[in-house]
Each structure stands twice: as C-alpha cells, then as structure tokens.
XYZ file of C-alpha atoms in Angstrom:
454
model
C -3.856 13.878 -27.323
C -0.266 14.726 -26.416
C 0.489 11.004 -26.352
C -0.713 10.732 -29.950
C 1.337 13.768 -31.019
C 4.444 12.225 -29.445
C 3.681 8.971 -31.249
C 3.414 10.873 -34.534
C 6.831 12.439 -33.986
C 8.308 9.083 -32.981
C 6.983 7.397 -36.120
C 8.331 10.150 -38.342
C 11.751 9.839 -36.707
C 11.843 6.041 -37.004
C 10.693 5.893 -40.634
C 14.159 5.009 -41.903
C 14.378 2.024 -39.551
C 10.768 0.883 -39.900
C 10.535 0.422 -43.660
C 13.688 -1.724 -44.181
C 12.665 -3.942 -41.276
C 9.372 -4.796 -43.013
C 10.568 -4.679 -46.612
C 11.478 -8.387 -46.621
C 8.815 -9.595 -44.170
C 6.816 -12.609 -45.281
C 3.540 -11.268 -43.866
C 2.144 -7.860 -43.025
C -0.270 -7.300 -40.157
C -2.900 -4.570 -39.977
C -1.007 -2.808 -37.192
C 2.208 -2.838 -39.229
C 0.365 -1.457 -42.250
C -1.009 1.342 -40.078
C 2.420 2.272 -38.719
C 3.953 2.238 -42.199
C 1.157 4.429 -43.557
C 1.606 6.891 -40.694
C 5.372 7.007 -41.175
C 5.004 7.397 -44.949
C 2.362 10.151 -44.835
C 3.635 13.451 -46.211
C 0.554 15.317 -45.014
C 1.144 14.095 -41.463
C 4.707 15.391 -41.644
C 3.396 18.796 -42.727
C 0.983 18.905 -39.805
C 3.817 17.956 -37.462
C 5.835 20.894 -38.794
C 2.814 23.162 -38.271
C 2.656 22.105 -34.622
C 6.362 22.863 -34.161
C 5.902 26.230 -35.865
C 3.002 27.030 -33.546
C 5.127 26.238 -30.482
C 7.816 28.622 -31.770
C 5.181 31.319 -32.355
C 4.092 30.931 -28.730
C 7.669 31.414 -27.560
C 8.097 34.476 -29.761
C 4.938 36.065 -28.364
C 6.076 35.325 -24.806
C 9.368 37.082 -25.530
C 7.418 40.181 -26.632
C 6.609 40.921 -22.984
C 10.266 41.008 -21.962
C 12.416 44.192 -21.936
C 13.906 45.127 -25.295
C 17.698 45.572 -25.310
C 19.703 47.509 -27.894
C 23.289 48.507 -28.615
C 24.398 51.221 -31.021
C 27.609 52.738 -32.296
C 28.554 55.567 -34.670
C 31.643 57.380 -35.942
C 31.987 60.575 -38.004
C 34.518 63.026 -39.415
C 34.018 66.349 -41.208
C 35.474 66.291 -44.722
C 35.111 69.982 -45.464
C 33.471 73.113 -44.125
C 32.604 76.530 -45.515
C 36.196 77.550 -44.744
C 37.621 74.689 -46.755
C 39.230 71.381 -45.812
C 40.531 71.169 -42.196
C 44.311 70.997 -41.848
C 44.234 67.936 -39.596
C 41.134 65.940 -40.611
C 41.460 63.171 -38.021
C 42.513 65.314 -35.078
C 40.086 68.156 -35.516
C 36.834 66.503 -36.597
C 36.795 62.776 -35.819
C 34.391 61.535 -33.148
C 32.750 58.246 -32.119
C 30.010 57.178 -29.736
C 28.507 53.980 -28.364
C 25.149 53.610 -26.666
C 23.160 50.965 -24.787
C 19.483 51.074 -24.025
C 16.644 49.073 -22.562
C 12.959 49.701 -23.065
C 9.918 48.121 -21.491
C 6.250 48.456 -22.320
C 4.568 49.179 -18.991
C 0.956 49.032 -20.147
C -0.577 47.946 -23.443
C -4.153 47.421 -22.369
C -3.601 43.675 -21.910
C -2.899 43.071 -25.610
C 0.186 40.930 -25.076
C -1.661 38.626 -22.675
C -4.461 38.150 -25.190
C -1.995 37.510 -28.007
C -0.307 34.841 -25.884
C -3.682 33.188 -25.369
C -4.411 33.345 -29.099
C -1.023 31.799 -29.843
C -1.701 28.976 -27.410
C -5.125 28.345 -28.946
C -3.656 28.410 -32.473
C -1.113 25.778 -31.496
C -3.948 23.705 -30.046
C -5.742 23.991 -33.401
C -2.598 22.768 -35.165
C -2.445 19.807 -32.774
C -6.078 18.971 -33.475
C -5.363 19.126 -37.221
C -2.457 16.738 -36.723
C -4.634 14.445 -34.610
C -7.386 14.430 -37.245
C -4.860 13.670 -39.985
C -3.365 10.895 -37.848
C -6.695 9.079 -37.699
C -7.481 9.871 -41.323
C -4.293 8.078 -42.320
C -5.200 5.189 -40.018
C -8.619 4.894 -41.641
C -7.033 5.014 -45.106
C -4.639 2.241 -44.091
C -7.540 0.163 -42.794
C -9.509 0.728 -45.998
C -6.548 -0.249 -48.195
C -5.747 -3.308 -46.066
C -9.354 -4.488 -45.997
C -9.713 -3.841 -49.728
C -6.851 -6.251 -50.455
C -8.319 -8.931 -48.184
C -11.789 -8.415 -49.650
C -10.407 -8.647 -53.195
C -8.502 -11.814 -52.254
C -11.678 -13.349 -50.811
C -13.602 -12.335 -53.935
C -10.914 -13.926 -56.096
C -11.149 -17.130 -54.090
C -14.917 -17.097 -54.548
C -14.515 -16.468 -58.282
C -12.111 -19.384 -58.592
C -14.505 -21.631 -56.703
C -17.312 -20.543 -58.992
C -15.098 -21.234 -62.011
C -14.326 -24.729 -60.724
C -18.050 -25.388 -60.395
C -18.666 -24.063 -63.899
C -15.854 -26.264 -65.265
C -17.356 -29.302 -63.501
C -20.761 -28.457 -64.893
C -19.303 -28.134 -68.399
C -17.510 -31.478 -68.184
C -20.728 -33.157 -67.093
C -22.600 -31.393 -69.890
C -20.099 -32.696 -72.457
C -20.661 -36.254 -71.244
C -24.418 -35.844 -71.479
C -24.196 -34.247 -74.876
C -22.113 -37.129 -76.228
C -24.726 -39.562 -74.956
C -27.537 -37.519 -76.458
C -29.008 -36.546 -73.079
C -28.308 -32.802 -73.402
C -29.442 -30.372 -76.054
C -27.097 -28.042 -77.918
C -28.760 -25.062 -76.254
C -27.977 -26.367 -72.772
C -24.429 -27.206 -73.811
C -23.916 -23.681 -75.149
C -25.276 -22.371 -71.858
C -22.659 -24.378 -69.962
C -19.931 -23.009 -72.239
C -21.142 -19.449 -71.789
C -21.293 -19.791 -68.015
C -17.736 -21.125 -67.841
C -16.461 -18.234 -69.960
C -18.424 -15.809 -67.787
C -16.732 -17.238 -64.698
C -13.355 -16.858 -66.445
C -14.137 -13.191 -66.978
C -15.203 -12.777 -63.347
C -11.960 -14.362 -62.172
C -9.931 -12.017 -64.402
C -11.743 -9.016 -62.951
C -11.154 -10.314 -59.424
C -7.435 -10.670 -60.182
C -7.386 -7.109 -61.487
C -9.151 -5.812 -58.351
C -6.640 -7.625 -56.146
C -3.690 -6.216 -58.094
C -5.090 -2.676 -57.836
C -5.715 -3.127 -54.122
C -2.149 -4.283 -53.572
C -0.876 -1.319 -55.569
C -2.830 1.163 -53.429
C -1.637 -0.476 -50.224
C 1.944 -0.479 -51.486
C 1.801 3.230 -52.306
C 0.220 4.017 -48.952
C 2.797 2.104 -46.909
C 5.824 3.006 -49.037
C 6.885 -0.626 -49.453
C 8.524 -1.752 -52.680
C 6.427 -4.924 -52.652
C 3.407 -5.840 -50.577
C 3.860 -9.104 -48.649
C 1.021 -11.454 -47.824
C -1.485 -9.951 -45.416
C -2.518 -11.503 -42.171
C -6.220 -12.395 -42.394
C -8.876 -10.933 -40.127
C -10.101 -13.290 -37.421
C -13.839 -12.948 -37.984
C -14.507 -15.758 -35.515
C -13.081 -13.575 -32.733
C -15.372 -10.726 -33.812
C -18.501 -12.878 -33.928
C -19.593 -12.053 -30.332
C -19.493 -8.321 -31.106
C -21.323 -8.862 -34.403
C -24.041 -10.931 -32.732
C -24.413 -8.403 -29.919
C -24.873 -5.504 -32.330
C -27.212 -7.442 -34.594
C -29.422 -8.455 -31.653
C -29.443 -5.054 -29.930
C -32.928 -3.655 -29.423
C -33.966 0.003 -29.516
C -33.277 0.753 -25.808
C -29.834 -0.811 -26.122
C -29.166 1.111 -29.317
C -30.200 4.361 -27.637
C -27.859 3.688 -24.731
C -25.009 2.825 -27.065
C -25.642 6.005 -29.041
C -25.612 8.043 -25.831
C -22.356 6.443 -24.666
C -20.703 6.948 -28.043
C -21.880 10.538 -28.299
C -20.598 11.350 -24.830
C -17.168 9.934 -25.636
C -16.879 11.304 -29.154
C -18.011 14.860 -28.374
C -15.096 15.396 -25.991
C -12.551 13.757 -28.303
C -13.522 14.546 -31.884
C -10.841 16.780 -33.507
C -13.266 18.595 -35.827
C -15.543 19.608 -32.964
C -12.583 20.511 -30.761
C -11.119 22.635 -33.541
C -14.430 24.446 -34.031
C -14.498 25.189 -30.302
C -10.933 26.473 -30.374
C -11.661 28.674 -33.395
C -14.664 30.101 -31.550
C -12.441 30.870 -28.555
C -9.869 32.507 -30.854
C -12.598 34.669 -32.381
C -13.666 35.814 -28.902
C -10.051 36.623 -28.030
C -9.695 38.619 -31.242
C -12.818 40.565 -30.300
C -11.313 41.337 -26.890
C -8.026 42.284 -28.563
C -9.782 44.717 -30.899
C -11.511 46.368 -27.920
C -8.101 46.935 -26.296
C -7.313 49.454 -29.047
C -9.347 51.965 -27.017
C -6.783 51.731 -24.184
C -3.745 54.016 -23.856
C -0.209 52.605 -23.903
C 2.748 53.498 -21.701
C 6.440 52.656 -22.196
C 9.693 53.390 -20.387
C 13.259 53.400 -21.680
C 16.711 53.822 -20.150
C 19.791 54.685 -22.177
C 23.441 55.618 -21.626
C 26.673 55.395 -23.574
C 30.209 56.585 -24.279
C 31.493 59.405 -26.482
C 35.010 59.657 -27.893
C 36.867 62.477 -29.637
C 40.549 62.998 -30.332
C 40.623 66.265 -28.483
C 38.400 65.345 -25.529
C 39.119 61.642 -25.160
C 36.634 59.089 -23.852
C 33.726 60.468 -21.851
C 30.566 58.788 -20.545
C 27.315 60.197 -21.785
C 24.474 61.014 -19.454
C 22.016 58.322 -18.389
C 18.550 59.070 -19.674
C 15.213 57.712 -18.453
C 12.188 58.506 -20.529
C 8.519 57.710 -20.360
C 6.189 57.818 -23.311
C 2.493 57.226 -23.681
C -0.168 57.470 -26.335
C -3.929 57.701 -26.358
C -5.753 56.674 -29.546
C -8.216 59.273 -30.795
C -9.502 57.609 -33.971
C -12.306 55.837 -32.079
C -14.356 55.338 -35.234
C -11.670 53.054 -36.693
C -11.513 51.007 -33.490
C -15.322 50.803 -33.323
C -15.507 49.450 -36.872
C -12.794 46.885 -36.148
C -14.578 45.786 -32.958
C -17.831 45.348 -34.865
C -16.049 43.296 -37.523
C -14.492 41.041 -34.879
C -17.898 40.683 -33.233
C -19.372 39.392 -36.495
C -16.454 36.968 -36.849
C -17.100 35.722 -33.313
C -20.775 35.122 -34.107
C -19.805 33.252 -37.285
C -17.392 31.064 -35.319
C -20.146 30.303 -32.798
C -22.428 29.254 -35.668
C -19.649 27.079 -37.077
C -19.299 25.406 -33.684
C -23.029 24.677 -33.555
C -22.959 23.337 -37.125
C -19.966 21.134 -36.298
C -21.839 19.691 -33.337
C -24.920 18.943 -35.446
C -22.817 17.371 -38.208
C -20.968 15.230 -35.699
C -24.241 14.043 -34.187
C -25.455 13.037 -37.655
C -22.197 11.207 -38.359
C -22.426 9.294 -35.076
C -25.998 8.199 -35.726
C -25.260 7.283 -39.338
C -22.101 5.379 -38.437
C -23.820 3.476 -35.637
C -26.849 2.548 -37.750
C -24.574 1.414 -40.574
C -22.541 -0.699 -38.159
C -25.640 -2.381 -36.709
C -27.041 -2.932 -40.189
C -23.802 -4.483 -41.429
C -23.658 -6.741 -38.366
C -27.127 -8.021 -39.211
C -26.137 -8.517 -42.838
C -23.064 -10.518 -41.820
C -25.228 -12.948 -39.881
C -28.047 -13.156 -42.418
C -25.744 -13.537 -45.425
C -23.777 -16.197 -43.537
C -26.951 -18.170 -42.892
C -28.077 -17.632 -46.483
C -24.745 -18.924 -47.772
C -25.047 -22.001 -45.598
C -28.550 -22.709 -46.902
C -27.527 -21.993 -50.493
C -24.556 -24.328 -50.172
C -26.721 -27.187 -48.938
C -29.245 -26.466 -51.673
C -26.496 -26.531 -54.292
C -25.191 -29.883 -53.024
C -28.710 -31.309 -53.288
C -29.254 -29.935 -56.794
C -25.814 -31.138 -57.939
C -26.552 -34.630 -56.663
C -29.826 -34.688 -58.577
C -28.090 -33.330 -61.682
C -25.511 -36.105 -61.509
C -28.433 -38.554 -61.423
C -29.972 -36.797 -64.449
C -33.029 -35.852 -62.414
C -32.918 -32.100 -63.047
C -31.707 -29.651 -65.681
C -28.564 -27.609 -66.230
C -30.575 -24.438 -65.630
C -31.524 -25.596 -62.133
C -27.875 -26.349 -61.368
C -26.870 -22.959 -62.744
C -29.475 -21.185 -60.622
C -28.296 -23.022 -57.500
C -24.667 -22.077 -58.177
C -25.641 -18.456 -58.826
C -27.413 -18.376 -55.463
C -24.270 -19.647 -53.724
C -22.108 -17.141 -55.568
C -24.404 -14.219 -54.760
C -24.612 -15.036 -51.052
C -20.868 -15.642 -50.771
C -20.121 -12.257 -52.337
C -22.705 -10.603 -50.090
C -21.085 -12.149 -47.016
C -17.648 -10.905 -48.099
C -18.956 -7.379 -48.720
C -20.864 -7.208 -45.433
C -17.919 -8.516 -43.395
C -15.508 -5.885 -44.675
C -18.170 -3.180 -44.614
C -18.580 -3.981 -40.906
C -14.837 -3.585 -40.372
C -14.872 -0.287 -42.267
C -17.765 0.882 -40.084
C -15.756 0.140 -36.964
C -12.815 2.037 -38.418
C -15.022 5.055 -39.200
C -16.382 5.187 -35.633
C -12.855 4.876 -34.263
C -11.838 7.880 -36.375
C -14.784 9.966 -35.147
C -13.894 9.344 -31.514
C -10.117 9.042 -31.983
C -10.261 5.789 -30.039
C -6.983 3.969 -29.523
C -8.499 0.756 -30.910
C -11.781 -0.905 -31.841
C -11.695 -2.619 -28.444
C -12.875 0.627 -26.845
C -15.960 0.586 -29.075
C -16.562 -3.075 -28.206
C -16.364 -2.165 -24.513
C -19.012 0.538 -25.006
C -21.230 -2.017 -26.772
C -20.900 -4.461 -23.888
C -21.624 -1.686 -21.389
C -24.769 -0.680 -23.285
C -25.930 -4.309 -23.375
C -25.286 -4.630 -19.667
C -27.492 -1.599 -18.955
C -30.281 -3.163 -20.975
C -29.973 -6.472 -19.195
C-alpha cells in the first residue's frame, strides 16, 4: 500500500511534465491514459493532502507527551498612590521580572498513548481512502478508454452496415428499372439505407462524446488515437473462464476472496474504524483515572533600588481525581454503543464485499462465454449473409431475406463488441476490488484455479 501512496505522490509531482509530453503524441495507450487520469484527478490530490495532514496530526500528538517549556517576562511601575504621584517614578516604583518553567505530565491514565494509537489508525484510514480513490480513478480511466474503443468499433460496424445497405439499394434500383422489383421492396431498400445513415450518425455522436469524456478525464487538450486492445492475446483467458466448471469456479472464488479480503480498502477501512471505536471506548474509560503533573520554575527579578536578583527555584506537583463518575459512565456507555455500531459496519462491509466478489466473478465468466458465443454467431451469420447475397444477386431470393441476413450480422457484431468490452470492464472491476497491480494477477489466479481442477 505504501508503494501505491508513493506512486500517487510521484504522479502528482510529475503532472506538469507528464501532460506536455503526451499532448502531441500520435497515439495514447491504456497505461498512459491511466497515468494522466491519476495525475489530473483533483479528488486524489485532496486525499493525498488528507494523508499528509494525518501524518502531521500524529507528530503533534507525539509531541504532547514531551515536557512543556515556557518563558515569561513582565515589567511594572506605579503611576500614583494614595499619597499622590511619586517624586521619582522610575527610581522608586519600576520593576521587571523574567521566568522560565518546564512542566511534565507524569500520569494521565494512559490517555496520550491511546490518542497516539487513534492518530495512527486515522492516518491509516486516510491512506485507505487514498488507495480506494486511486483505483476508482483507474477504473474510470479504463471505462472511458474502453468506451471510446467500443464506440469506434460500433461506428465501424455501422459504416459496414451502411455500405451493405447502399449496395442493396443499388441492386434494388437495377431490378426496379428492369421491372423485377416492386415499389414496396424498393421503398424498403431506401428506408433501410436511411436507417443505416441514422445509425452511423448516432455512432459518430457516441464516439465524439466518448472522446470528450476521456479528454476531460486525462486533462489533454485533444485526444490522440487510442491503441487498440489485443483481444487475441486475451483469448486464452476468455476460453479458460468460459469453460470453467463449478469446482473450478468455486476454487477461483475462494482464491479471489482470500486475496481481496486482505487488500480491499473498504473492508480495511471498516476494520480500522472498528479499532478506532474500541480505542475511543478505552479512552473514555481512562476518565476515571487520576492525573499527576510536575512543574519546575525559576527566574530573575530586577528593580532600580535592588538590582538584578535571581528568584527562587520552585518545584510543584499537582494531581486531580475526577468525582463526576456519572458523566464518565454515560460517556463510556456512548462509546460502547459506537464500538458495537462499528463492529456491525465491519460485518456489513464483509458481507457486501463477498457479494461484490461473487457478482463480479459471475459477470466475468458470463461475459467470457458471451464473447465466444457471439463470435461464433457472427461467423455463422457472416457466412449466411454471403450465401443469401449470392442468391439475391442471382435473383433467387427476395430483398427481405437479404435484409434479414444483414440484420443478423449487424446484431451479432454489435453483441460481440458489447461483450468484449463488458469483459474488459469486468476485469477492471475485479482489479479495483482487490487493488491488484494489473489484470495479470487475476489471470494468474484463474490459471491456478484451473490447475487445481486438473
């Protein structure tokens, strides 16, 4: 975790150098988009400041256990008395003194030690908040990056569909001129081409909006071309997940849960808050204890008539015993309730995390299966379309059959695009839950689970 915090600070420091270096780049990779989003995140900067503030609070609390030093000085002169104004104001009445003192709390019932522990835990909570925000920004960068690529793929599919519709219309015009096509079928071809024009316009709009969101997230003036995702390299992982049986899925869930439970920031923060609540309960109970302090003071006195004289050194001890036990008892009971609430929050956080792990894993496996099935369906639909188009060119089937075949291709292509990027988003969500350094760690857990099954 400390390595991530240091990386956050490094990225914030290097923001000025990072953005100009990529401002004129021809392409933008996913890793570069992530770093830019992290460096451009205002919320991450605020969390970084909170961590620094927590560290300073820890230092301040540590200083509270050290001796307290003080210096003092005073000067006075009598302006008048009951007998009137003195003849020589300065000589007769002027005096000055200086003092130095040190005081030390000898016993406070262990309060300072508990406060130091609470300060340390509070800083740990701030670090967990920063860690959670770090991965939230990463997931947002992934989502924005994938959205642009998905919109670009959808636009390419829309343009391909428009080309097919234009080809179909040109063939329909030839048939209509030769009297082989009815007006109704010709109007259908016109309508389908216009519909594909509309779909392409919407796809262009989606791509422009996606680029705008990515630009705002990264802080770039213009978004360069994005490096595509190598789905071929991910195919082994996709096939492994899609083919995983129930025992393998159970083992993968167990491995993921074991890793995520010790790394998840939300669960860690709930545990820290529970520990803080217990410390506050212990701190409230310390109000029953007496306190004891010691102080040492000395100084110098000066007067015109007597000159400079040292004052006596004084050592004093002071103690106090609280007697309002009813107030302390009420405060202890209140802190006890807060501790019980924090324990319930910790249990709820654990249950919620378990649900998120199961949901994320099931979604990932489901999307892997959809990637494979929609890919096969697209392949079959493409071959079917080629067959129907060939028959249409030979005037052996109708425009409606060609339209249905093209619609099947279009539907399966769009489904493949959606399932591919939904799979990537699922990986990103699991990485955020377990604050994994990369998706490769998840892939390694998948391979390990498969190996146990085999």
